[in-house]
XYZ file of C-alpha atoms in Angstrom:
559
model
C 74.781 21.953 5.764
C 73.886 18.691 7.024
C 77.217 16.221 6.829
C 77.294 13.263 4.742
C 77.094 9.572 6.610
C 77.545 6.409 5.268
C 75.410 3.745 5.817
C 78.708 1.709 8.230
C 78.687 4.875 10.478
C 74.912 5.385 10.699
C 74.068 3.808 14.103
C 70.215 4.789 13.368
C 70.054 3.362 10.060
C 69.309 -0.330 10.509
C 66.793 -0.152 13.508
C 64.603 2.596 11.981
C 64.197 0.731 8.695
C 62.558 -2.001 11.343
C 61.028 0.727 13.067
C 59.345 1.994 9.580
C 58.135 -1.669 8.852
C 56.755 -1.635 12.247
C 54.590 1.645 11.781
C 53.448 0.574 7.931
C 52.561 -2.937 9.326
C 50.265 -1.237 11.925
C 48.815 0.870 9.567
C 47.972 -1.533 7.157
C 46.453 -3.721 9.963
C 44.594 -1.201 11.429
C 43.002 -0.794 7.944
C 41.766 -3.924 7.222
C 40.554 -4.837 10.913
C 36.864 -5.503 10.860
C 35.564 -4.292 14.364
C 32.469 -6.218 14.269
C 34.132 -9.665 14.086
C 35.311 -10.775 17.896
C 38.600 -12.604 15.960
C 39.827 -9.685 13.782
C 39.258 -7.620 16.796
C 41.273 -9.450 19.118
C 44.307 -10.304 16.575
C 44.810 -6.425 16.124
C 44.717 -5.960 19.946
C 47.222 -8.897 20.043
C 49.523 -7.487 17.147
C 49.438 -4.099 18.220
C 50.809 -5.462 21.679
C 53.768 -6.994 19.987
C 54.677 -4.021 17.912
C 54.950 -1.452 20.915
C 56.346 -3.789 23.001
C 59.574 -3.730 20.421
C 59.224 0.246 19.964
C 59.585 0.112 23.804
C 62.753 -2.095 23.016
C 64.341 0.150 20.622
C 64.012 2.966 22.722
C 65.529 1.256 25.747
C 69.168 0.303 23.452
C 69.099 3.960 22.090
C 68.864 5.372 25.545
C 70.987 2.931 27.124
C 74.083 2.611 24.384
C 73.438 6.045 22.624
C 71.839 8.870 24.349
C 73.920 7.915 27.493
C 77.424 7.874 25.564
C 76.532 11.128 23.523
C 75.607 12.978 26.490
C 78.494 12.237 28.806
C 80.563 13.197 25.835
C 78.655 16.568 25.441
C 79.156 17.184 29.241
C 83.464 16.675 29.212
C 83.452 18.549 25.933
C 81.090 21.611 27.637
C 79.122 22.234 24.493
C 75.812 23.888 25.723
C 74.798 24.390 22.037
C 74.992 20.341 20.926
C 73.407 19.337 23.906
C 70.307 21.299 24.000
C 69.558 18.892 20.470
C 69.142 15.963 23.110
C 68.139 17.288 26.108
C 64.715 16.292 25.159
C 64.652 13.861 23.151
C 63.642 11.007 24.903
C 61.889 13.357 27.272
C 57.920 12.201 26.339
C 56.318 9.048 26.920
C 54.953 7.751 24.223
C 54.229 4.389 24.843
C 52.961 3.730 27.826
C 49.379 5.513 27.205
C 48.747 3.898 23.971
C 49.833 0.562 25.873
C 47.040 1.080 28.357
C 44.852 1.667 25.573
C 45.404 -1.720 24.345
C 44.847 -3.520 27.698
C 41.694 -0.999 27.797
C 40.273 -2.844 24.318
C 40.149 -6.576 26.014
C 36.939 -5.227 27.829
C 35.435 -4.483 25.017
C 35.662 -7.971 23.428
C 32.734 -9.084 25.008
C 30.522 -6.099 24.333
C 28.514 -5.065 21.497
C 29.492 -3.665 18.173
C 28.564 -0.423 18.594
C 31.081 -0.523 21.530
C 33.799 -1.767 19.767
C 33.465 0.673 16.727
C 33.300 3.560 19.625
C 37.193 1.958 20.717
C 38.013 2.083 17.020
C 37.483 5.342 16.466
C 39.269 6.392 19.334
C 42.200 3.644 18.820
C 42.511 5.243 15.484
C 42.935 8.616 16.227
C 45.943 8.016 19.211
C 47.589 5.945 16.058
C 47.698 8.762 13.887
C 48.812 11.147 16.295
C 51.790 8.809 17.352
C 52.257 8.495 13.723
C 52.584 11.913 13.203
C 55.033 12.435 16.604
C 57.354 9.677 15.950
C 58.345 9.887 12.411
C 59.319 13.418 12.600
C 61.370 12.122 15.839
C 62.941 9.526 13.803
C 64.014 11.822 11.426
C 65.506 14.254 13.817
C 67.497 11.793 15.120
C 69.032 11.065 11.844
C 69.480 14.470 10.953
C 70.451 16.090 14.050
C 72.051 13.432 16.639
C 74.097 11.129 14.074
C 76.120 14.306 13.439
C 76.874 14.828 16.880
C 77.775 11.466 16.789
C 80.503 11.546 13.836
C 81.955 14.590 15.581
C 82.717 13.178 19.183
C 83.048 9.944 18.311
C 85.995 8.473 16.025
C 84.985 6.227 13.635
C 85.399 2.967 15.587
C 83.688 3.887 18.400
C 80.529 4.529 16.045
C 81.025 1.291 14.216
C 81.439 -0.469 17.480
C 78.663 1.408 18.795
C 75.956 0.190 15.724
C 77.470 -3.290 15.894
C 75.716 -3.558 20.179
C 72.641 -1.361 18.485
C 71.992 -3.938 15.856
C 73.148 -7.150 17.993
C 70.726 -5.594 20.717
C 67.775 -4.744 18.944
C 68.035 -8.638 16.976
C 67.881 -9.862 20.002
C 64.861 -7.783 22.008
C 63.231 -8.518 18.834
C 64.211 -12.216 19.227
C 62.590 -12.374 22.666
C 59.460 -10.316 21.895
C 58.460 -13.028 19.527
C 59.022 -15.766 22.841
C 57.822 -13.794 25.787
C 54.792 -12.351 24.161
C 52.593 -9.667 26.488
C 49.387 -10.358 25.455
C 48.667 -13.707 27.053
C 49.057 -11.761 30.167
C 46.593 -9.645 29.132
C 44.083 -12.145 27.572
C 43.854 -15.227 30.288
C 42.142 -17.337 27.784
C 45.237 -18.197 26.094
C 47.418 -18.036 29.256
C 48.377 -21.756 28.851
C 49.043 -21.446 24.627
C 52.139 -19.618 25.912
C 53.479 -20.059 29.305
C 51.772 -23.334 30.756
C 51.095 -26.226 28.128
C 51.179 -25.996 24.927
C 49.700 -28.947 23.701
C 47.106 -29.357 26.272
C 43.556 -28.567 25.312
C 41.650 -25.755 27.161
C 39.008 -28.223 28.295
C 41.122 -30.438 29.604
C 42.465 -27.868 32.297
C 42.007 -29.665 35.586
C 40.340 -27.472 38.318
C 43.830 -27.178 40.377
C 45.879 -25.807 37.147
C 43.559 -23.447 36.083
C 43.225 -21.670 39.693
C 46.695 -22.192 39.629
C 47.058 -19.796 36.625
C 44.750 -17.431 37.666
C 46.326 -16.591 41.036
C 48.889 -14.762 38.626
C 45.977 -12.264 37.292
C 45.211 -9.491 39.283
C 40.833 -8.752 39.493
C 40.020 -6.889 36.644
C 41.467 -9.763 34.118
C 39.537 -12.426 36.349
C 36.397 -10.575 36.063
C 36.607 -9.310 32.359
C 37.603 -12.734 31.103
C 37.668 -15.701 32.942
C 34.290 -15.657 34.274
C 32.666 -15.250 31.264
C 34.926 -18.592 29.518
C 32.460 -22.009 30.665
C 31.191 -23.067 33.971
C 34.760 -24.499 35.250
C 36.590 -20.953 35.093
C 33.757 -19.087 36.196
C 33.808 -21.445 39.532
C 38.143 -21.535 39.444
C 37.847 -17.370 38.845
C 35.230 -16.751 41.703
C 37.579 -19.381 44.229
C 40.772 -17.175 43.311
C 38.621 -13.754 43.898
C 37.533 -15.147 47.387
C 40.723 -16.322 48.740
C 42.326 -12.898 47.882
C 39.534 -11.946 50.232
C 40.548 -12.083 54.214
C 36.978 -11.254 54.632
C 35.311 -14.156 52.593
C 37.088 -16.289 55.295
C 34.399 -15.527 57.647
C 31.813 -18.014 58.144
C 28.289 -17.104 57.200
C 26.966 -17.326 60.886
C 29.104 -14.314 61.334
C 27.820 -12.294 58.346
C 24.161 -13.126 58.886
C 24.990 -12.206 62.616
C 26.576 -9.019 61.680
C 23.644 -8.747 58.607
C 20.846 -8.597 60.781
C 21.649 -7.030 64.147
C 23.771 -4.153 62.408
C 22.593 -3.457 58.965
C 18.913 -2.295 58.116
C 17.099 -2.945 54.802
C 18.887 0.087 52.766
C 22.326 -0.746 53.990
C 21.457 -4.106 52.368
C 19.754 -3.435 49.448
C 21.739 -0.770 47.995
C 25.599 -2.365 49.544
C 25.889 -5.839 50.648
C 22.986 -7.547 48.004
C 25.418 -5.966 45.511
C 28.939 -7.637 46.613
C 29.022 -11.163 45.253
C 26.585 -14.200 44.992
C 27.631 -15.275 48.550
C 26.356 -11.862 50.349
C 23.168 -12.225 47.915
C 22.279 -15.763 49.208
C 22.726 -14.992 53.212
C 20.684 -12.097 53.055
C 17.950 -14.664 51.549
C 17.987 -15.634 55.354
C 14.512 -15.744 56.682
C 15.744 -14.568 59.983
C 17.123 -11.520 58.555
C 13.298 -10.215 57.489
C 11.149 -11.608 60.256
C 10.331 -8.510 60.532
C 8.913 -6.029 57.852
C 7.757 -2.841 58.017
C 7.907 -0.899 54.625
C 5.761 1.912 55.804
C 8.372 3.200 57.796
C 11.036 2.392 54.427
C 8.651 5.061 52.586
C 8.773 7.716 55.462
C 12.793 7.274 55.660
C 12.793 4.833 58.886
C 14.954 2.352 58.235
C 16.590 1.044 61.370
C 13.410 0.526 63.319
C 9.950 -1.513 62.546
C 8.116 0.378 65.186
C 4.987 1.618 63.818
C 5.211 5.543 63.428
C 2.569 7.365 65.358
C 0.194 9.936 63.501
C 1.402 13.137 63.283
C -0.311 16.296 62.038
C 1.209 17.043 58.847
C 0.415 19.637 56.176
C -0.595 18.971 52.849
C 2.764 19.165 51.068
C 4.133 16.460 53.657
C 1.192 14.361 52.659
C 1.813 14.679 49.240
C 5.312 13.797 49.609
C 4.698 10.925 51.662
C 1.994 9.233 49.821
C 3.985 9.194 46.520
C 6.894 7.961 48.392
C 5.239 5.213 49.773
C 3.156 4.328 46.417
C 6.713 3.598 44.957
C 8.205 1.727 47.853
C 4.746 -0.721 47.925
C 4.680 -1.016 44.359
C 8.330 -2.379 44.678
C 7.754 -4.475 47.691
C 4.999 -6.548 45.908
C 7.102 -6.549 42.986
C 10.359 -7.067 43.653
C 10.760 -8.017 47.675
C 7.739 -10.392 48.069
C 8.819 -12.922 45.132
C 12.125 -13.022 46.923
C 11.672 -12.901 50.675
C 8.244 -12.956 51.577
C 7.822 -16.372 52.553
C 10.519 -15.080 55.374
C 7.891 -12.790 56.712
C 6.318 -13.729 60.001
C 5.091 -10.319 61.297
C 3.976 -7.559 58.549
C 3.675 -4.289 59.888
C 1.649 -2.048 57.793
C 0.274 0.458 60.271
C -0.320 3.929 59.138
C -0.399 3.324 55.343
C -2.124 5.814 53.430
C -1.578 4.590 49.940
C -2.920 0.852 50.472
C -6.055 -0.932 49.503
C -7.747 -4.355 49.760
C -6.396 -5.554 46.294
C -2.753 -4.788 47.400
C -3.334 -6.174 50.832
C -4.542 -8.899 49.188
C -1.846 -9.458 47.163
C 1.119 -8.809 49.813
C -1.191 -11.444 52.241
C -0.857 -14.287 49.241
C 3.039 -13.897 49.036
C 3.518 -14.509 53.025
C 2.834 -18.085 53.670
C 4.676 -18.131 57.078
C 2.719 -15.168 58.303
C 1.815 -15.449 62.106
C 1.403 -11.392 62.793
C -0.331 -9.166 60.824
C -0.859 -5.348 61.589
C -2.894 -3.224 59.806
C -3.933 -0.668 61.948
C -4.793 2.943 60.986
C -5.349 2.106 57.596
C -8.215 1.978 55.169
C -8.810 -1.794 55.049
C -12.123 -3.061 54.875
C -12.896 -6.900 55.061
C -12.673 -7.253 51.429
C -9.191 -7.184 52.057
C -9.556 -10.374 53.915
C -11.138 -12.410 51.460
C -10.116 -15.737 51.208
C -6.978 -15.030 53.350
C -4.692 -18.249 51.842
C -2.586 -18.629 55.342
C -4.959 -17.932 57.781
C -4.204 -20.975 59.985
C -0.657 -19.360 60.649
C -1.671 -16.320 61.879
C -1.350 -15.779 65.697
C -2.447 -11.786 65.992
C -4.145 -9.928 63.983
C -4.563 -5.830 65.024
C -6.740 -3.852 62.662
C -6.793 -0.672 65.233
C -8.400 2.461 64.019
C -9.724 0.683 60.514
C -13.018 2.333 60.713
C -14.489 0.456 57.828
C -14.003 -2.883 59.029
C -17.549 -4.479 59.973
C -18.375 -7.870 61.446
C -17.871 -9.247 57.780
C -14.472 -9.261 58.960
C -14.859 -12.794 60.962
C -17.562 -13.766 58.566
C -14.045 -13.783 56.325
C -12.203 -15.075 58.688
C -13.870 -18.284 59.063
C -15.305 -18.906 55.593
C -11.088 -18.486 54.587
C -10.428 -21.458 57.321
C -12.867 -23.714 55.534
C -12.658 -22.811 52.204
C -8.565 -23.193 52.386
C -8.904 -26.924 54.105
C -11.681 -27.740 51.422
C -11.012 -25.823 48.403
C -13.763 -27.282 45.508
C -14.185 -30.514 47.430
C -17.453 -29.691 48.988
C -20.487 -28.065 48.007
C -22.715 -25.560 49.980
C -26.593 -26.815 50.138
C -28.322 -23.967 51.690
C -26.607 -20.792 50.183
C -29.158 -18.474 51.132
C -28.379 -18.918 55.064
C -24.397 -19.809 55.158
C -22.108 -17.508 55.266
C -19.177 -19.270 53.309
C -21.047 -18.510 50.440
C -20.232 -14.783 49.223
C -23.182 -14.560 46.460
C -25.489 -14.196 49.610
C -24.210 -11.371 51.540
C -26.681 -8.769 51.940
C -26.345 -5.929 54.642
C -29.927 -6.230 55.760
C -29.580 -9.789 56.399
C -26.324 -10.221 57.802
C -27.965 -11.321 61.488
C -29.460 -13.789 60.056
C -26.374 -15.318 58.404
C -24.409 -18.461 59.783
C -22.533 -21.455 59.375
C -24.896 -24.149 57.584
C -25.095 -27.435 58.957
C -22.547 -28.522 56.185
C -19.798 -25.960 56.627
C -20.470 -26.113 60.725
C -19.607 -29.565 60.624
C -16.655 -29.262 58.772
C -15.193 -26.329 60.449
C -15.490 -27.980 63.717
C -12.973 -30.383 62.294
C -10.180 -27.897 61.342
C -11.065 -25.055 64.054
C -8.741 -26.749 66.239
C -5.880 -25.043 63.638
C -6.726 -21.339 64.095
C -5.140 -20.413 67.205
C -5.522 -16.652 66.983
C -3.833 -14.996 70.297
C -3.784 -11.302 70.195
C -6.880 -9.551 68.592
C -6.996 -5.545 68.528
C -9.960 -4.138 67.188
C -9.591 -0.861 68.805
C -11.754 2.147 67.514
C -13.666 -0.359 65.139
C -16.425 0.873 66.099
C -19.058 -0.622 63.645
C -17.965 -4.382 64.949
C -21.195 -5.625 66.850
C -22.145 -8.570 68.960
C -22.715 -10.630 66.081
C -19.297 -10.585 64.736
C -17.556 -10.745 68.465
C -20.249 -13.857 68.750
C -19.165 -15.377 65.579
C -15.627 -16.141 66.739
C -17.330 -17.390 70.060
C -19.438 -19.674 68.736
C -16.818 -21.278 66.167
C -13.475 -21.865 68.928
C -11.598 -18.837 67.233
C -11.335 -16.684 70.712
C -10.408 -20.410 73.208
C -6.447 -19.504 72.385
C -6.563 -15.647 72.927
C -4.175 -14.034 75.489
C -5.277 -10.149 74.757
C -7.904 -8.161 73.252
C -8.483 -4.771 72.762
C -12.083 -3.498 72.336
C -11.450 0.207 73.064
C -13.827 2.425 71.109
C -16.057 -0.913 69.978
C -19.543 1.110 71.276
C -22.136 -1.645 69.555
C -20.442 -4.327 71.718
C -22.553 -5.490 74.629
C -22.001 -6.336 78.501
C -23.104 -9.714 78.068
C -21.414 -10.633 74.286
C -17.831 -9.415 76.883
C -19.261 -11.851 79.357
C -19.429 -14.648 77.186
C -16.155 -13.720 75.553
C -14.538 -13.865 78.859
C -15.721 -17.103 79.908
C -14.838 -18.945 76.563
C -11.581 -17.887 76.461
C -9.650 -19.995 79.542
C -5.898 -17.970 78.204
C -7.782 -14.866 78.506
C -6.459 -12.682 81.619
C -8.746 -9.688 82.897
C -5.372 -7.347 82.887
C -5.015 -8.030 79.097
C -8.968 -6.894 78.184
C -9.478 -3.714 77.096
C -13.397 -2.154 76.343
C -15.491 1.268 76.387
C -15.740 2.490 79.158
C -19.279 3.056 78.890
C -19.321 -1.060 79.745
C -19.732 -1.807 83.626
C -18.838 -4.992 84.115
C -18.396 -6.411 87.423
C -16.442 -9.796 86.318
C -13.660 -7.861 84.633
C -12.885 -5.425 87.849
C -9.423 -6.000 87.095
C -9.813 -5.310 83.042
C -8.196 -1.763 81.872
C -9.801 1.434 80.755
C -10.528 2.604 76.983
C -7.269 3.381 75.607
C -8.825 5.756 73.495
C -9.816 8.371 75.814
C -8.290 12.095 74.586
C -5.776 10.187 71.983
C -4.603 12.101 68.950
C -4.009 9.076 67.324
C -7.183 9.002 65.007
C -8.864 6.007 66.914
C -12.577 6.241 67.199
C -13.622 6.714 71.027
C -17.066 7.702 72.220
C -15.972 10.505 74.400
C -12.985 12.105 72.202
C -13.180 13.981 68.947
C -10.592 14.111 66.615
């Protein structure tokens, strides 16, 4: 039979009736919190802070000026039986989950209600199980330890002992309502508590705020402060950096280390992904001089050198040319808008997925474009159809496009006078210039030229279109007329090299005059069929065609 105790001998009595309160005022809360309103959410957050924060209190003074006492008592008295009741009862942790689970709720102020009901759910569920453990514990302390109590302690130790319980536990209480946790855990009201008072948060300066934040570790920075106004997004995103050694670095050193030792992935999928710093040096047009997302779709991402043709079988093919229909679709998409006016050379050798509408498109998003591969492709000269920037461009290699004709220059040089004089001239004789696009017919395409009009006015702006490095190799339905067509109109007078490999329907003398219109032109940097015999160009190379397994068109291979 459990012993009597009155009430001035019951050293549990006083702080469990608090304790009681304490659970009833949670659950009544907890009850009436409306999880869709930001306010109610955050007050229970806040309360339910305060409340555990003085559980953790009580616990502490029992431990400290009960537990401690009983059990040094139990161990000079040698009573195995008494002290197996307390062995464990202060064994479990039952605070500092649910605790965590509180701090866990801030991030969910800013979500959506569907997120915060989720928390509720599962906030309400670890209540009622703590409910359900720490009652029963409350009343096994009563029942079991406050016996032990009366019998190995006289009657003045107890009373002295509930006297420090109750003075203790007035006094944690006292505090909790000063030092209050959850402005530590919700910055926005870090200066209601601990800084000013009375001062407005608007009125923060830029030095107290960053001040006050260097005393929040990342996560609270991020979940709250940089979501406040534009001042403690800046103050929050200063504090993050100078916790940073590395954001000490000066951004020559990252785009150094950027571009020599990172490729595209690395950057894309890590450093683009850091902070707003990382994402605006990468913007560097240095960084993608260079493109080549051919070689992205085929895996090669630490080199823009063109991938030779390889004989592949058809599930390799298959593979490849879905790959690289996703990375294009993504580089016109996504990349271009961003970086393309970075783009000087564009290196799209070997594609098997594009065509003259895409080419088109990826041509109109590079403004700064000075080379241009397309070699081994499917191009024809649609594809060069009112090219926007084709005063920029300083080499142009369409090697092994089989479909491109002599309408390629026609292009060419209508795009260089329709770009200087978009719709402020207008062409007389259509039937005979070229410019005009209505009048292109296959069957008279010799007889096609600049009119008077559009000769005259492309002899102003030719002097812009400094083309140096032309390789039509294995083009091989290119004639004199098109090779004569860049003659006549200044295009070839800057060109350095030329590759005519494979080019059968060009003639001895169209090579001639080439040769002697071009004054940069060296012999060494010519290359023609050899089928060509050609006594002024002794010095010129061979058909670089000859037995390649490369797919380019030569008169005396087959592939």
């Amino acid at each position: 039979m459990v012993p009597i105790v009155f009430d001035e001998l019951n050293v549990f009595t006083f702080p469990h009736s608090r304790m009681r309160k304490l659970l009833h005022c949670c659950t009544s809360k907890f009850g009436h919190t409306d999880f869709t309103s930001l306010n109610d959410f955050e007050k229970l957050l806040i309360r339910l802070q305060r409340i555990f924060k003085e559980f953790m209190a009580h616990e502490e003074i029992e431990n400290h000026l009960v537990m401690k006492k009983l059990k040094k008592k139990l161990k000079q008295n040698s009573q195995i039986d008494d002290s197996e009741l307390i062995c464990d009862c202060h064994k479990v942790d039952r605070f500092t989950p649910l605790m965590a689970l509180f701090r866990d709720g801030y991030a969910f102020i800013r979500r959506g209600n569907a997120d915060r009901m989720s928390y509720g759910v599962k906030l309400h569920k670890a209540m009622n199980n703590f409910y359900k453990d720490f009652v029963p514990h409350m009343n096994e302390e009563e029942n079991d330890i406050q016996p032990l109590l009366s019998k190995y302690f006289t009657e003045m130790e107890i009373k002295m002992m509930r006297t420090q319980v109750i003075k203790m536990t007035l006094q944690k209480r006292e505090n909790s309502t000063i030092d209050i946790i959850y402005p530590i855990e919700r910055p926005l009201k870090i200066y209601v508590i601990s800084y000013e008072p009375f001062t407005s948060i608007n009125s923060l300066s830029d030095h107290t705020l960053q001040y006050i934040m260097k005393y929040l570790n990342d996560r609270q920075l991020k979940q709250s402060c940089l979501i406040v106004n534009k001042q403690w997004n800046q103050c929050a995103l200063k504090v993050l950096r100078d916790r940073s050694p590395i954001s000490q670095l000066p951004d020559e050193i990252f785009l150094r280390l950027f571009k020599y030792y990172l490729n595209p992935y690395d950057l894309f999928n890590c450093c683009i992904l850091v902070n707003k710093k990382w994402k605006y040096i990468i913007t560097d047009k240095t960084i993608w001089n260079i493109v080549n997302p051919i070689n992205w779709a085929r895996g090669q991402w630490n080199s823009n050198i063109p991938l030779e043709e390889t004989n592949i079988d058809q599930h390799h093919y298959d593979l490849f040319k879905t790959n690289e229909t996703r990375i294009i679709s993504g580089f016109v998409k996504y990349f271009l808008p961003e970086y393309g006016s970075s783009i000087e050379n564009l290196i799209l050798h070997g594609s098997i997925t594009i065509n003259d509408n895409i080419a088109r498109k990826i041509f109109d998003s590079c403004p700064n474009l000075k080379h241009l591969n397309v070699g081994m492709t499917k191009l024809t000269p649609k594809a060069f159809l009112h090219f926007r920037w084709i005063n920029s461009l300083e080499s142009l290699i369409v090697e092994g496009c089989e479909l491109m004709d002599d309408y390629l220059f026609i292009n060419l040089i209508s795009s260089c006078i329709l770009l200087e004089y978009n719709d402020l001239f207008i062409i007389e004789d259509t039937h005979q210039c070229l410019v005009d696009k209505i009048s292109f017919e296959k069957n008279s395409l010799n007889q096609l030229s600049l009119c008077q009009q559009c000769s005259h006015l492309y002899k102003n702006i030719s002097n812009k279109f400094k083309l140096k490095i032309l390789n039509l190799s294995g083009c091989y339905q290119i004639t004199d007329y098109g090779l004569n067509l860049l003659i006549n109109n200044g295009i070839t007078e800057y060109l350095t090299y030329v590759d005519l490999s494979g080019c059968i329907r060009i003639s001895c003398d169209c090579l001639s005059l080439l040769v002697s219109s071009s004054s940069n032109l060296k012999s060494e940097r010519i290359y023609f069929c050899d089928n060509i015999s050609l006594s002024l160009l002794s010095t010129a190379n061979c058909c670089q065609n000859v037995d390649n397994n490369f797919g380019r068109f030569c008169c005396r291979s087959t592939y």
